[in-house]
Short mmCIF file of C-alpha atoms in Angstrom, two decimals:
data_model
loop_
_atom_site.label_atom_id
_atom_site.label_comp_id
_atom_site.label_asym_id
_atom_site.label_seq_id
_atom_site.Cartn_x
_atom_site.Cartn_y
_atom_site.Cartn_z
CA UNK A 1 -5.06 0.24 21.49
CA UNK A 2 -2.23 -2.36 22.97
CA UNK A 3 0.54 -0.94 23.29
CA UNK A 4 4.13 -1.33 21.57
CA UNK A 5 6.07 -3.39 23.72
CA UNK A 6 8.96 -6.22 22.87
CA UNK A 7 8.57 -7.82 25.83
CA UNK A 8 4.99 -8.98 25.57
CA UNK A 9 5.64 -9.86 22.02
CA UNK A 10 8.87 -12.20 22.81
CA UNK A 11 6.36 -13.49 25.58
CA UNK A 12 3.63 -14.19 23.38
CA UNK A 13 6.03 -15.80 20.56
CA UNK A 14 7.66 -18.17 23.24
CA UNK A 15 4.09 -18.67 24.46
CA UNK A 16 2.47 -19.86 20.88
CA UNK A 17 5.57 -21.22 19.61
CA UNK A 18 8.59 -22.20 21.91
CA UNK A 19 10.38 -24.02 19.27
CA UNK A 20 10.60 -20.28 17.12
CA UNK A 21 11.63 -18.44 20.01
CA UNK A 22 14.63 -20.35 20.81
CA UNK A 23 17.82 -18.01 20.69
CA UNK A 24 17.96 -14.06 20.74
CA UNK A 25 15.10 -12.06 21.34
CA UNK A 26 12.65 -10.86 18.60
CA UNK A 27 13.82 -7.89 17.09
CA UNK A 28 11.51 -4.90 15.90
CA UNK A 29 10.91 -4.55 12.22
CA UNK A 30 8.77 -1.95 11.95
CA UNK A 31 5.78 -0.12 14.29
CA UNK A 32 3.11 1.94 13.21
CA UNK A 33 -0.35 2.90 14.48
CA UNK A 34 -1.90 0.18 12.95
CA UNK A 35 0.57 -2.64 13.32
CA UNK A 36 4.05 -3.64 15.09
CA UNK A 37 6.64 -6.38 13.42
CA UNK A 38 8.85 -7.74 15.11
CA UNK A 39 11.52 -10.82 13.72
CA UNK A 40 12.69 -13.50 15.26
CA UNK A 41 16.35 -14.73 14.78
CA UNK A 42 15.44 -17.48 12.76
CA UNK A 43 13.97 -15.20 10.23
CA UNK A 44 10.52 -15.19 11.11
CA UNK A 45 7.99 -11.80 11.04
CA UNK A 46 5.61 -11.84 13.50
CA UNK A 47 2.69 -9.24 12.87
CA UNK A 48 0.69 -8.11 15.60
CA UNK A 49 -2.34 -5.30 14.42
CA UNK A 50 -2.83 -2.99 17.32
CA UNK A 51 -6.56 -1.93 15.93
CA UNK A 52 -9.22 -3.99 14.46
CA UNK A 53 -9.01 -2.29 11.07
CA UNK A 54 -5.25 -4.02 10.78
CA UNK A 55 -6.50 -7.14 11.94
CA UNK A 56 -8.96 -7.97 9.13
CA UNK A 57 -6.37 -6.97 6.96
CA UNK A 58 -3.94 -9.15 8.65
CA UNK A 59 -6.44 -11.98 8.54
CA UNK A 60 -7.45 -11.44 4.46
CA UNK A 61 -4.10 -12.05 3.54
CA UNK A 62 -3.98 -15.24 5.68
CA UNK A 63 -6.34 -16.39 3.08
CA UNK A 64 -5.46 -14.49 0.05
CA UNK A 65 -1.70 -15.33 -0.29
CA UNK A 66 -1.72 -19.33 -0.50
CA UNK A 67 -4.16 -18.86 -3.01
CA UNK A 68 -1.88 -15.98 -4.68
CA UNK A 69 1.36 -17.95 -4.51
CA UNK A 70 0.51 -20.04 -7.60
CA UNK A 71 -0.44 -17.50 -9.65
CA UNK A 72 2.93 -14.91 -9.43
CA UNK A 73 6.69 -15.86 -10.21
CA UNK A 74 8.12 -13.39 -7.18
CA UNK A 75 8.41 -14.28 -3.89
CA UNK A 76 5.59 -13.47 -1.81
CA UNK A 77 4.74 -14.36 2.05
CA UNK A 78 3.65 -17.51 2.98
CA UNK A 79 1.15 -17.64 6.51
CA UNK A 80 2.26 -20.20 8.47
CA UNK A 81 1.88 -19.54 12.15
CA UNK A 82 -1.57 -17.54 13.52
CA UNK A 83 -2.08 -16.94 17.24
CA UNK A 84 -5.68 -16.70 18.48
CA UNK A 85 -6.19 -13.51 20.96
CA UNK A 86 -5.27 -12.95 24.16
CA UNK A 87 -6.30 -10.33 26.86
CA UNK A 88 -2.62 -8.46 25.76
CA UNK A 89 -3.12 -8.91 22.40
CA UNK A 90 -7.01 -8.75 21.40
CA UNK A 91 -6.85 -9.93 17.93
CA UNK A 92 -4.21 -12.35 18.02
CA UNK A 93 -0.85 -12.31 15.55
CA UNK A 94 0.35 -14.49 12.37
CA UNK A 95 3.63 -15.25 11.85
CA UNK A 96 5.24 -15.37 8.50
CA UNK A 97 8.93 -16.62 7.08
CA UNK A 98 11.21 -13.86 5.95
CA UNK A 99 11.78 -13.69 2.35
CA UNK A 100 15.44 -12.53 1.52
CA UNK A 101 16.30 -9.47 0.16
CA UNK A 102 16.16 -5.98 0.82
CA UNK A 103 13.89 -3.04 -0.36
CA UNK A 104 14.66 -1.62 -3.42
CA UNK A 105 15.88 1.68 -2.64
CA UNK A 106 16.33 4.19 -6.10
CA UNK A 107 19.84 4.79 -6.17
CA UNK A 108 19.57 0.60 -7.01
CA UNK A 109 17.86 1.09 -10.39
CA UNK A 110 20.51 2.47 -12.77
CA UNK A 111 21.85 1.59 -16.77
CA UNK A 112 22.32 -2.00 -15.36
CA UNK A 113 19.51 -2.67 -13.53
CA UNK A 114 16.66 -0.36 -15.10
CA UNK A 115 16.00 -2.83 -17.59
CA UNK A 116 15.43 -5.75 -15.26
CA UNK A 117 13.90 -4.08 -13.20
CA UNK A 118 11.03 -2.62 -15.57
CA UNK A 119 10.54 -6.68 -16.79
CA UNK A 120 10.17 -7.88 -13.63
CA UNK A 121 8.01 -5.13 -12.51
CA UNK A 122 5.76 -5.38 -15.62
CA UNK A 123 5.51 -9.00 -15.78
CA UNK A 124 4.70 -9.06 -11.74
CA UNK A 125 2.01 -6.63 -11.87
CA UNK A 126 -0.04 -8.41 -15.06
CA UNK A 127 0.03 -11.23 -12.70
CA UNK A 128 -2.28 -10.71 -9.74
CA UNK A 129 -4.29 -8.30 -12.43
CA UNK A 130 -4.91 -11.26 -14.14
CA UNK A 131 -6.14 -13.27 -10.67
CA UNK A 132 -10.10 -14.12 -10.82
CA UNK A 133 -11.06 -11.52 -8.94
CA UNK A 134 -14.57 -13.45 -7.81
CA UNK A 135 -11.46 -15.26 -6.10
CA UNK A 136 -10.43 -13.20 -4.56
CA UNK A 137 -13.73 -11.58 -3.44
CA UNK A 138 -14.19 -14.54 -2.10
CA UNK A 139 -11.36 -14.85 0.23
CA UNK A 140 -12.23 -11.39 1.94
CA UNK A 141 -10.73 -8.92 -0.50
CA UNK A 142 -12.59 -6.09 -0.42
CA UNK A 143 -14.14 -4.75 -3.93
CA UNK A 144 -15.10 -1.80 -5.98
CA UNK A 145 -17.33 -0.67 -4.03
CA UNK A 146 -15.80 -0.41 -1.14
CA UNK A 147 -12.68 1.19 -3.51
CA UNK A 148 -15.34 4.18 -4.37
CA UNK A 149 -16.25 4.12 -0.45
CA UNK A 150 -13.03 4.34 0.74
CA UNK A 151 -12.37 7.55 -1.34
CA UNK A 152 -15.08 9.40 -0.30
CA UNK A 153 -14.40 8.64 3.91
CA UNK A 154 -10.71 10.00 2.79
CA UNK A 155 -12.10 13.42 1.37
CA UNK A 156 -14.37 13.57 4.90
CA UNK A 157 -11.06 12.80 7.07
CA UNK A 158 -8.66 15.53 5.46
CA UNK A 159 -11.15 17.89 4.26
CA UNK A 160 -11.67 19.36 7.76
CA UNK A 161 -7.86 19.19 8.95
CA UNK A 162 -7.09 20.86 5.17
CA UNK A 163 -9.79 23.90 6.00
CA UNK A 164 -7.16 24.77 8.93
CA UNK A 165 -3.40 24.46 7.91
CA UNK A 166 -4.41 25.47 3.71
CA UNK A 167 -4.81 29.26 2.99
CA UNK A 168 -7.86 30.83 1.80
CA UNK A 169 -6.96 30.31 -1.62
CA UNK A 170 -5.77 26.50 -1.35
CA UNK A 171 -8.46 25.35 0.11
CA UNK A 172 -10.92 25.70 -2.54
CA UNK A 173 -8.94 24.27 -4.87
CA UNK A 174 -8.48 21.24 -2.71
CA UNK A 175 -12.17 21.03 -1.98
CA UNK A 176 -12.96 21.71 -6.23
CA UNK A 177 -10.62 18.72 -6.75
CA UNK A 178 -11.88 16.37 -4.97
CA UNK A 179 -15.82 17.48 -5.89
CA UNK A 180 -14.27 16.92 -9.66
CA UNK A 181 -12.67 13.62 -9.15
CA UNK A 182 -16.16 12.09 -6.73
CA UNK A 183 -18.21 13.32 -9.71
CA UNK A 184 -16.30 12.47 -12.95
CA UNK A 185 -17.36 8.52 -13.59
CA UNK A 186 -14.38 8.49 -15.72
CA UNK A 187 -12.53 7.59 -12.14
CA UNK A 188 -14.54 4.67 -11.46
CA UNK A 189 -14.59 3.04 -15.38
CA UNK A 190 -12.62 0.20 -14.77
CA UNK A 191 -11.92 -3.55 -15.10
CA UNK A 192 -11.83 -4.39 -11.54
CA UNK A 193 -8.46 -6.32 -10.39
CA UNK A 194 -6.70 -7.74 -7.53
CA UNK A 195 -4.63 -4.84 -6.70
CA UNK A 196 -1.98 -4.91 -4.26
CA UNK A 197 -2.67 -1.34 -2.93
CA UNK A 198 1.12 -0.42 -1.68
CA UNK A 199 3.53 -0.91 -3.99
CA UNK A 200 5.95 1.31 -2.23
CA UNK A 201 9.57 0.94 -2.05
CA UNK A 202 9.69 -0.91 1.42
CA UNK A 203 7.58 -3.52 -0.17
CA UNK A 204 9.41 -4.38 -3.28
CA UNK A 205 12.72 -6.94 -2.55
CA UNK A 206 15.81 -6.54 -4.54
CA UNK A 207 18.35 -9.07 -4.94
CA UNK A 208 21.59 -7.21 -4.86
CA UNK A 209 23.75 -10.17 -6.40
CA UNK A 210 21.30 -11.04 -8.92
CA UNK A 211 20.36 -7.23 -9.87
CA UNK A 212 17.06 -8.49 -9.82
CA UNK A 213 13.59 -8.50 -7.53
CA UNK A 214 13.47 -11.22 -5.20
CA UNK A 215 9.83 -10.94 -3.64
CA UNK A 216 7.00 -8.41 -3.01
CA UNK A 217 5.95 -7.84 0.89
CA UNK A 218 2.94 -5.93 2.39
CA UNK A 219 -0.11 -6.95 0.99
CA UNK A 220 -2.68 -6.11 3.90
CA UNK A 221 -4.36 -3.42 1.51
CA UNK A 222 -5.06 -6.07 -1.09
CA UNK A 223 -8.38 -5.24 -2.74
CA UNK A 224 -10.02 -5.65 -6.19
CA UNK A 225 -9.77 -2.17 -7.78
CA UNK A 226 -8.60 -0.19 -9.92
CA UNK A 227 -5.31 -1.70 -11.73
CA UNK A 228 -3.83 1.75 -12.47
CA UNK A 229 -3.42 2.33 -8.43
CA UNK A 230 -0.22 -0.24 -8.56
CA UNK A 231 1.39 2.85 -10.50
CA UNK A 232 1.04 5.14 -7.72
CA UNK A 233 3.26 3.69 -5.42
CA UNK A 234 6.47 3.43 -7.84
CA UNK A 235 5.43 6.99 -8.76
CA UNK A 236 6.43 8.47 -5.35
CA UNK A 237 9.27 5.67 -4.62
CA UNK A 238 11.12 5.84 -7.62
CA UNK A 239 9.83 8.75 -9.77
CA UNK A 240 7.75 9.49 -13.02
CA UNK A 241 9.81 8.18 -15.40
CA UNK A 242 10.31 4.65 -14.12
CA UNK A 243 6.92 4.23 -13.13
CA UNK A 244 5.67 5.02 -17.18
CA UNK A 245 8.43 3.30 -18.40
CA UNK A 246 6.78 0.61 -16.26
CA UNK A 247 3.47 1.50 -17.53
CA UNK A 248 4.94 1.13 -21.09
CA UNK A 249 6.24 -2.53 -20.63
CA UNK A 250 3.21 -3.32 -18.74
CA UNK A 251 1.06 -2.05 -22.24
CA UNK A 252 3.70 -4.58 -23.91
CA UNK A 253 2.33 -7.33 -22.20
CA UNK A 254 -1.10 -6.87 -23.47
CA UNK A 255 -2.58 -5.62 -20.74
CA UNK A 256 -5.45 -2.12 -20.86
CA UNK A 257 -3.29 0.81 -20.83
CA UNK A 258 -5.49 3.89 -22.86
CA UNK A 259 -5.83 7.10 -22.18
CA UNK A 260 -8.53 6.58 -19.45
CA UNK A 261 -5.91 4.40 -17.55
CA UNK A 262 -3.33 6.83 -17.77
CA UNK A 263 -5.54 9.62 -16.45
CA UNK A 264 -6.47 7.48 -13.66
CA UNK A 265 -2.82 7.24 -12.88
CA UNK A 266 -2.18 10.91 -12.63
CA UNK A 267 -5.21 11.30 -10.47
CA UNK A 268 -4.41 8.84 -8.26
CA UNK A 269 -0.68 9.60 -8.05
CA UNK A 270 -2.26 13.36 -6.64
CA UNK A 271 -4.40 11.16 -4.14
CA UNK A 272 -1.48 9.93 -2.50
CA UNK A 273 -0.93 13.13 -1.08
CA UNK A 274 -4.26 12.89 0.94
CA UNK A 275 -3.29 9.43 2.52
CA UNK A 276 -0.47 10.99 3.84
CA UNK A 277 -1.98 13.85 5.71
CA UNK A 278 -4.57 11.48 7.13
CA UNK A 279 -1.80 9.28 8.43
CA UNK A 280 -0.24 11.88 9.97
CA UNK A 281 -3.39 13.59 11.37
CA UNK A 282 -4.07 10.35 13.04
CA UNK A 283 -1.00 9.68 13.88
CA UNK A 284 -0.52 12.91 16.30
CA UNK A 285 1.48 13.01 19.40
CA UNK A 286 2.13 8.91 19.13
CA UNK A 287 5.80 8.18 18.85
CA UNK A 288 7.95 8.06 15.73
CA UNK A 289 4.40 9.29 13.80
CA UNK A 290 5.14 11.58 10.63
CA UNK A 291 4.26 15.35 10.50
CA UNK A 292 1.06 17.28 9.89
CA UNK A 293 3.47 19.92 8.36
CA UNK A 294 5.30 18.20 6.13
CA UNK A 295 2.62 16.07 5.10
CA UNK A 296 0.89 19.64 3.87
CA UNK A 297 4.36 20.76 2.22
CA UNK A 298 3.75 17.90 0.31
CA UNK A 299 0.48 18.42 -0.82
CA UNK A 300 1.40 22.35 -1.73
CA UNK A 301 4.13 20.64 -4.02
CA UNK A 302 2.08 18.31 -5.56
CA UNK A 303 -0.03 18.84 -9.40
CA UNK A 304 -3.40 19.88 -6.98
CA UNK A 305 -1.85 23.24 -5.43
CA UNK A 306 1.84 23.57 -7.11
CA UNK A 307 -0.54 23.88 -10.84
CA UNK A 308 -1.51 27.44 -11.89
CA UNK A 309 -5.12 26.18 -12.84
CA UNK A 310 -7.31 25.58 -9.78
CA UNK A 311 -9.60 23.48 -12.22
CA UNK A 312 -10.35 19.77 -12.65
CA UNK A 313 -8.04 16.88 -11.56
#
């Protein structure tokens, strides 16, 4: 795995594009396991995927988002500068232009914003729902299958780290969840969608003056899915009863909300848990990486283990 270092970036920047790198030096966005950002001071975020996984991802929304553009009213990014690999950097970088704003953090949504922000929330996620997804298949976005795949590799991941850290009581109700949800083809009754994947807080951009959402960032786990998992993420960023009031002007649109959708929510709100402890499993002894303990503290306060019924998702 290359490793996290601003120098080589800056060098790689000037080298692929001089006229960009003119001025200060990059600055770092974010860094993760899978990815680094850094920004340039003319407002430009350079991406650089530190595994292969990130790289396809990185590379799918090269081709998804001009295609995508047309077809929401926020702002999302637009690819405009790609890198081809170097012996540093093995699977290359793409550069994108900064959109302005700043992530919508929940002391923002209040009696004068809630409303707007609901709208713009509701009306943003019917569009990409509404996207062909045989589009969107074809540009490299993974699809159901995959979605059903990619569930069952997450039970074999945590499943074994769980057995460890979960007392002898939690663990079988972990492990009977997660046989219930597999099993139950009521989680995978659907009308596939382009899905963003993340819609976390540091994703969605809020225009301060405007009270209003500027743009929606982070789109590298894109896939066509299950609609209901766009809930998740506002779920555990901004709480229960803005994501289902959300929900509720999303119905309002005309979109399928029934009771089958809003079960899928609720299970896949308790999924989220899981994510996080395989992040952080993975994520061991590399800096700034979040915490196998309180990623299981999480889990014990979630509706799997904090629920007096071991029973059914």
């Amino acid at each position: 795995m290359p490793v996290m270092d601003l120098d080589v970036y800056a060098a790689a920047i000037s080298g692929a594009f001089l006229d960009i790198a003119q001025g200060e030096p990059p600055a770092l966005l974010s860094a993760s396991r899978a990815n680094v950002v850094v920004a340039t001071a003319g407002g430009v975020a350079f991406h650089f995927p530190r595994e292969e996984a990130a790289a396809e991802r990185l590379a799918m929304t090269g081709l998804l988002l001009p295609y995508l553009r047309g077809h929401v009213t926020l702002a999302i990014p637009a690819p405009e500068w790609r890198a081809a690999p170097t012996s540093a950097l093995p699977w290359g970088f793409w550069g994108y232009r900064r959109l302005p704003g700043a992530p919508l953090q929940p002391g923002q949504i209040n009696e004068r914003t809630v409303v707007r922000l609901v709208t713009d929330l509701a009306i943003f996620l019917s569009e990409p729902h509404q996207f062909p997804p045989q589009r969107a298949r074809a540009l490299g976005v993974a699809g159901p299958d995959a979605w059903r795949e990619g569930c069952k590799r997450l039970r074999g991941d945590v499943l074994p780290v769980l057995r460890k850290r979960l007392s002898v009581s939690e663990y079988p109700r972990v492990r009977r969840w997660w046989d219930a949800f597999l099993q139950d083809e009521g989680s995978w009754v659907f009308n596939p969608t382009l899905v963003h994947g993340q819609l976390v807080s540091e994703h969605l951009l809020f225009d301060s003056g405007a009270a209003a959402l500027s743009g929606v960032i982070g789109w590298g786990h894109s896939a066509v899915g299950d609609p209901a998992a766009d809930f998740v993420g506002l779920i555990h960023s901004y709480g229960g009863d803005f994501a289902w009031r959300v929900v509720d002007a999303y119905r309002g649109r005309g979109l399928g909300v029934d009771a089958g959708f809003l079960k899928r929510v609720r299970r896949l709100s308790a999924l989220r848990a899981f994510h996080d402890v395989r992040i952080a499993a993975q994520s061991l002894g590399e800096p700034g990486a979040p915490s196998l303990e309180e990623a299981v503290v999480q889990l014990r306060a979630g509706p799997i283990l904090a629920r007096p019924s071991p029973s059914a998702p």
